[in-house]
């Protein structure tokens, strides 16, 4: 995406101006009157990357994506006459980029362990050759959504090269034969004079078009029980994960990135820790996708603009990520985007807005914060692509509210644009109950739409879900009483609810990402465990009515066994859960008999 | 040195002075400002335009006049001279010698702001550091290359704890070259003296580099102090392959200086008057911890900050917690009960613990045991709340056992003497001993295999009859 290369058809007009003022990442320049808003510029003698974000009487205001220490007024600024864009083509998968799509691995090789200003690197290698198989022949007509050919990008990803979304109708005059090509090689020429390369460019701040939006209809299976059963996300849905520091936003996102059933993952580390990206970089290549048997890095793209990297590039990183996601969506894939953390992105907006001396709205954030949030989340969704296939982008945005207080602007505005809310709870996190997703404060509006899908797969889902939520709500009410008078004062039926709720918490909701067996739970296992626990509850209620004392019910060895099923029974041996359920039934049977006899 | 000079100011307000435009003022470069008194004040160009430049001073502006002030542009950013001779030296908050000895002999100078580490060049930290403090080693393990702050309050024993960590910290795998970098921001001389004595007593003073901007130095000087310290640390770690432990105290003073400057520049404040970029600014300090490829060294940071009003949701601890890899939280109530080190275990956290503990690193039971201790202790806390309402006698027998567990946990596990250096094995064994006071089926976070292997048999809980009170 760097302003250096000769990419991006046509010869845009370069305009030169002069710096009049430098204040942190914001630079003002004069003489750029004929440049466009949001044009990419090269700032100063060091040719740092920047973007024009305002044009007014004082000249052009530019945000600079690199540290501009040492830059002086009077130095030149060159506008390249085109908007900030990303390079799209084979080679994206498995790569780690910074917020403006500089390839971090290549920068490391060329310039060492620290990122200095002015470094450049090709976003896509221009030397690597890819096996291209054409899908059209000369004479075929070409328009938006025409498949030109395919490239095997990784074992998991077939890269489909389409005509650019805005191509006017035309016919292929020349098509490259099957063979090895670089991203810069032309693969199709048209009678209208278009020369299409293997790679394309797209401006990051513009959503890529699709034919139409489709309703979400299928869950994004994450392997996390509390999500898949209680607060499900649909493919193409948007979720927020708000929580104070250390409550588990990043861990939740990592877990989903590892195990969810999306085809492509775009992970945006936006203003967060360097080590977390390193963690992904070292762990993902070693992890095998449970469904395909391949390394999950073969479906992952990383964008890392950590907290100590320039703040303007942090602002763009979100757009860079979502643009890459749209590109793969357009190939008909289900893409999941993790943005950690959208609050840091909002703060980047705030910081830049402050430098522009704009009038602040709530807590110093600019008035356009909600608009920007809406624009971002609206780029998620399930669509019919230009090629007529379904494709989706699910967005999972972490929110880091100051002081863990959800009433702050970013959380509040985000809630307007998402339909799935996984609220992380400080008390759960402190007790190391992970994922610390509150079963009281969280919600998912997708549950209704996903019912049909589950009905086909396992009709038990909706009832299990409803009963569990209901039970947990009752437990919460009872807990309030217990906190005042102790559990002893409750009647046995109510104490049984506490027992069952405790089993749901420990045996179902709690799921450690560090547990080799439990870190990923297939949907069948999820439902079976829950079913077994609720069966315990039903049998317990019945037994109480038969006069069995609660202590005997609690004391059943098969009860303790149930709470351990999650970690003791691997995904491929779930019959053992059924067996445990039968054992439980038998144990209750015996209890019943015992007291019947004693009564008689 | 360029030494381009310029006479006269157009404004002097707080730590910011405005001078008319000077051709060569590069953004972020250093300037020296001389008043009538001829004293040299160092500052940094924070806004540079064709008409004027704004310089943020790192010293008092007293005595600066509009007409008689001279501004000298140094044509380079703030730098620190680095070399092996750093070790054993004491510098002021701006990196100038403060121990009476001359500047170090070295031609190498590094910009104090540093460059961000390329995330692709980091090495994920995994090496367990044994501090000998159970509440840390057992529950919130420190890892080499981690940034793990101490959240404290006025009068709490954070300095003693930090000194104990410095004294006792060691890597189980053996001896490797190490150094300690200490940055004091706005602290009293007594505190600096306390650390110097502590370093001296443990015989490491010759491996310590100190940067001191004491309470009586101008507050804005503090903005530079941690950056100098981390520049020195980076040199020692990545240049010389040392394992560097950096103690930064007190970060609250640093943040307050930042607020002061921001206010005087008329910036839009966010929470509690702190600037909106406090997060990014703190990150530029804390993210300078870690390990990088191709270098044997590492930087481990222990920043200390006092929470205003003991309030963890104050922006300083809050934003710090959002950046660092966990936190060690000290608790006033524990302290008032006379417990040392008064670590409040539940809100404390080490995010790097997961990959640094377990078989081959600490012990195979470490993960499950600590998770169980957390769960049991969290339960204790809610039982305590209940007891405070209905009275301890009214508690169920099971709740009473949790109460007892919590008391012993605080007294025997969390508390220890200031010179007590527990091995990780000792720490874990205490944990097991305490768990044996709970019924076995309350230990749901531990696998049966581990229970069989480690739970003491003579414990008073293991075989007890289950009762309905276990709800
Ligand atoms: N699902 C989980 N399984 C096991 N441990 C977890 C889980 N979620 C969180 N944790 C623990 O909590 C710690 C903090 O989690 P995480 O880093 O995800 O928090 P966060 O909300 O992203 O915090 P921050 O806002 O500061 O980045 C982890 O290091 C881990 O120890
Ligand atoms: Mg996080």
PDB file of N, CA, C and O in Angstrom, chain B residues 382-411:
ATOM      1  N   UNK B 382     -16.619 -14.542  49.335  1.00  0.00           N
ATOM      2  CA  UNK B 382     -18.071 -14.377  49.386  1.00  0.00           C
ATOM      3  C   UNK B 382     -18.619 -14.937  50.702  1.00  0.00           C
ATOM      4  O   UNK B 382     -19.596 -14.424  51.237  1.00  0.00           O
ATOM      5  N   UNK B 383     -17.952 -15.970  51.242  1.00  0.00           N
ATOM      6  CA  UNK B 383     -18.381 -16.479  52.548  1.00  0.00           C
ATOM      7  C   UNK B 383     -18.183 -15.398  53.609  1.00  0.00           C
ATOM      8  O   UNK B 383     -19.011 -15.203  54.496  1.00  0.00           O
ATOM      9  N   UNK B 384     -17.082 -14.667  53.491  1.00  0.00           N
ATOM     10  CA  UNK B 384     -16.826 -13.594  54.456  1.00  0.00           C
ATOM     11  C   UNK B 384     -17.940 -12.553  54.439  1.00  0.00           C
ATOM     12  O   UNK B 384     -18.370 -12.063  55.478  1.00  0.00           O
ATOM     13  N   UNK B 385     -18.375 -12.231  53.231  1.00  0.00           N
ATOM     14  CA  UNK B 385     -19.469 -11.268  53.132  1.00  0.00           C
ATOM     15  C   UNK B 385     -20.702 -11.787  53.855  1.00  0.00           C
ATOM     16  O   UNK B 385     -21.354 -11.068  54.597  1.00  0.00           O
ATOM     17  N   UNK B 386     -20.981 -13.055  53.610  1.00  0.00           N
ATOM     18  CA  UNK B 386     -22.152 -13.651  54.246  1.00  0.00           C
ATOM     19  C   UNK B 386     -21.983 -13.632  55.772  1.00  0.00           C
ATOM     20  O   UNK B 386     -22.896 -13.252  56.507  1.00  0.00           O
ATOM     21  N   UNK B 387     -20.791 -14.012  56.228  1.00  0.00           N
ATOM     22  CA  UNK B 387     -20.543 -14.068  57.669  1.00  0.00           C
ATOM     23  C   UNK B 387     -20.733 -12.696  58.309  1.00  0.00           C
ATOM     24  O   UNK B 387     -21.219 -12.577  59.433  1.00  0.00           O
ATOM     25  N   UNK B 388     -20.365 -11.670  57.562  1.00  0.00           N
ATOM     26  CA  UNK B 388     -20.500 -10.333  58.140  1.00  0.00           C
ATOM     27  C   UNK B 388     -21.974  -9.949  58.288  1.00  0.00           C
ATOM     28  O   UNK B 388     -22.311  -9.036  59.026  1.00  0.00           O
ATOM     29  N   UNK B 389     -22.841 -10.663  57.591  1.00  0.00           N
ATOM     30  CA  UNK B 389     -24.270 -10.352  57.700  1.00  0.00           C
ATOM     31  C   UNK B 389     -24.953 -11.262  58.714  1.00  0.00           C
ATOM     32  O   UNK B 389     -25.629 -10.801  59.632  1.00  0.00           O
ATOM     33  N   UNK B 390     -24.751 -12.557  58.562  1.00  0.00           N
ATOM     34  CA  UNK B 390     -25.506 -13.466  59.440  1.00  0.00           C
ATOM     35  C   UNK B 390     -24.693 -13.927  60.644  1.00  0.00           C
ATOM     36  O   UNK B 390     -25.205 -14.605  61.522  1.00  0.00           O
ATOM     37  N   UNK B 391     -23.431 -13.566  60.679  1.00  0.00           N
ATOM     38  CA  UNK B 391     -22.609 -14.000  61.804  1.00  0.00           C
ATOM     39  C   UNK B 391     -21.928 -15.316  61.481  1.00  0.00           C
ATOM     40  O   UNK B 391     -22.498 -16.180  60.803  1.00  0.00           O
ATOM     41  N   UNK B 392     -20.730 -15.473  61.983  1.00  0.00           N
ATOM     42  CA  UNK B 392     -19.930 -16.635  61.627  1.00  0.00           C
ATOM     43  C   UNK B 392     -20.572 -17.940  62.106  1.00  0.00           C
ATOM     44  O   UNK B 392     -20.501 -18.960  61.447  1.00  0.00           O
ATOM     45  N   UNK B 393     -21.223 -17.869  63.282  1.00  0.00           N
ATOM     46  CA  UNK B 393     -21.788 -19.103  63.869  1.00  0.00           C
ATOM     47  C   UNK B 393     -22.874 -19.675  62.970  1.00  0.00           C
ATOM     48  O   UNK B 393     -23.084 -20.883  62.941  1.00  0.00           O
ATOM     49  N   UNK B 394     -23.564 -18.783  62.267  1.00  0.00           N
ATOM     50  CA  UNK B 394     -24.680 -19.236  61.444  1.00  0.00           C
ATOM     51  C   UNK B 394     -24.233 -19.885  60.142  1.00  0.00           C
ATOM     52  O   UNK B 394     -25.049 -20.401  59.392  1.00  0.00           O
ATOM     53  N   UNK B 395     -22.947 -19.821  59.843  1.00  0.00           N
ATOM     54  CA  UNK B 395     -22.478 -20.386  58.570  1.00  0.00           C
ATOM     55  C   UNK B 395     -22.620 -21.903  58.577  1.00  0.00           C
ATOM     56  O   UNK B 395     -22.551 -22.540  59.626  1.00  0.00           O
ATOM     57  N   UNK B 396     -22.800 -22.454  57.386  1.00  0.00           N
ATOM     58  CA  UNK B 396     -22.833 -23.910  57.274  1.00  0.00           C
ATOM     59  C   UNK B 396     -21.424 -24.447  57.536  1.00  0.00           C
ATOM     60  O   UNK B 396     -20.443 -23.710  57.405  1.00  0.00           O
ATOM     61  N   UNK B 397     -21.324 -25.706  57.910  1.00  0.00           N
ATOM     62  CA  UNK B 397     -19.998 -26.275  58.165  1.00  0.00           C
ATOM     63  C   UNK B 397     -19.057 -26.114  56.976  1.00  0.00           C
ATOM     64  O   UNK B 397     -17.873 -25.821  57.151  1.00  0.00           O
ATOM     65  N   UNK B 398     -19.581 -26.274  55.767  1.00  0.00           N
ATOM     66  CA  UNK B 398     -18.712 -26.144  54.605  1.00  0.00           C
ATOM     67  C   UNK B 398     -18.206 -24.712  54.483  1.00  0.00           C
ATOM     68  O   UNK B 398     -17.012 -24.474  54.255  1.00  0.00           O
ATOM     69  N   UNK B 399     -19.122 -23.761  54.638  1.00  0.00           N
ATOM     70  CA  UNK B 399     -18.711 -22.371  54.556  1.00  0.00           C
ATOM     71  C   UNK B 399     -17.656 -22.061  55.614  1.00  0.00           C
ATOM     72  O   UNK B 399     -16.724 -21.310  55.377  1.00  0.00           O
ATOM     73  N   UNK B 400     -17.823 -22.646  56.772  1.00  0.00           N
ATOM     74  CA  UNK B 400     -16.830 -22.415  57.833  1.00  0.00           C
ATOM     75  C   UNK B 400     -15.457 -22.912  57.405  1.00  0.00           C
ATOM     76  O   UNK B 400     -14.436 -22.318  57.719  1.00  0.00           O
ATOM     77  N   UNK B 401     -15.467 -24.033  56.699  1.00  0.00           N
ATOM     78  CA  UNK B 401     -14.166 -24.555  56.257  1.00  0.00           C
ATOM     79  C   UNK B 401     -13.527 -23.631  55.229  1.00  0.00           C
ATOM     80  O   UNK B 401     -12.307 -23.463  55.197  1.00  0.00           O
ATOM     81  N   UNK B 402     -14.368 -23.040  54.373  1.00  0.00           N
ATOM     82  CA  UNK B 402     -13.807 -22.083  53.419  1.00  0.00           C
ATOM     83  C   UNK B 402     -13.257 -20.852  54.137  1.00  0.00           C
ATOM     84  O   UNK B 402     -12.221 -20.310  53.768  1.00  0.00           O
ATOM     85  N   UNK B 403     -13.969 -20.451  55.175  1.00  0.00           N
ATOM     86  CA  UNK B 403     -13.510 -19.305  55.950  1.00  0.00           C
ATOM     87  C   UNK B 403     -12.132 -19.586  56.528  1.00  0.00           C
ATOM     88  O   UNK B 403     -11.208 -18.777  56.443  1.00  0.00           O
ATOM     89  N   UNK B 404     -12.017 -20.761  57.101  1.00  0.00           N
ATOM     90  CA  UNK B 404     -10.761 -21.181  57.709  1.00  0.00           C
ATOM     91  C   UNK B 404      -9.667 -21.275  56.639  1.00  0.00           C
ATOM     92  O   UNK B 404      -8.541 -20.848  56.849  1.00  0.00           O
ATOM     93  N   UNK B 405     -10.035 -21.826  55.500  1.00  0.00           N
ATOM     94  CA  UNK B 405      -9.064 -21.922  54.408  1.00  0.00           C
ATOM     95  C   UNK B 405      -8.523 -20.537  54.080  1.00  0.00           C
ATOM     96  O   UNK B 405      -7.319 -20.326  53.942  1.00  0.00           O
ATOM     97  N   UNK B 406      -9.438 -19.570  53.933  1.00  0.00           N
ATOM     98  CA  UNK B 406      -9.033 -18.216  53.556  1.00  0.00           C
ATOM     99  C   UNK B 406      -8.092 -17.600  54.576  1.00  0.00           C
ATOM    100  O   UNK B 406      -7.097 -16.974  54.214  1.00  0.00           O
ATOM    101  N   UNK B 407      -8.403 -17.813  55.845  1.00  0.00           N
ATOM    102  CA  UNK B 407      -7.530 -17.249  56.884  1.00  0.00           C
ATOM    103  C   UNK B 407      -6.128 -17.830  56.796  1.00  0.00           C
ATOM    104  O   UNK B 407      -5.132 -17.120  56.848  1.00  0.00           O
ATOM    105  N   UNK B 408      -6.091 -19.145  56.651  1.00  0.00           N
ATOM    106  CA  UNK B 408      -4.777 -19.784  56.575  1.00  0.00           C
ATOM    107  C   UNK B 408      -4.052 -19.381  55.291  1.00  0.00           C
ATOM    108  O   UNK B 408      -2.845 -19.212  55.275  1.00  0.00           O
ATOM    109  N   UNK B 409      -4.804 -19.237  54.214  1.00  0.00           N
ATOM    110  CA  UNK B 409      -4.198 -18.859  52.949  1.00  0.00           C
ATOM    111  C   UNK B 409      -3.503 -17.506  53.094  1.00  0.00           C
ATOM    112  O   UNK B 409      -2.367 -17.313  52.664  1.00  0.00           O
ATOM    113  N   UNK B 410      -4.192 -16.578  53.729  1.00  0.00           N
ATOM    114  CA  UNK B 410      -3.595 -15.254  53.902  1.00  0.00           C
ATOM    115  C   UNK B 410      -2.414 -15.294  54.867  1.00  0.00           C
ATOM    116  O   UNK B 410      -1.400 -14.634  54.664  1.00  0.00           O
ATOM    117  N   UNK B 411      -2.550 -16.096  55.907  1.00  0.00           N
ATOM    118  CA  UNK B 411      -1.501 -16.098  56.931  1.00  0.00           C
ATOM    119  C   UNK B 411      -0.287 -16.925  56.522  1.00  0.00           C
ATOM    120  O   UNK B 411       0.847 -16.542  56.787  1.00  0.00           O
TER     121      UNK B 411
END
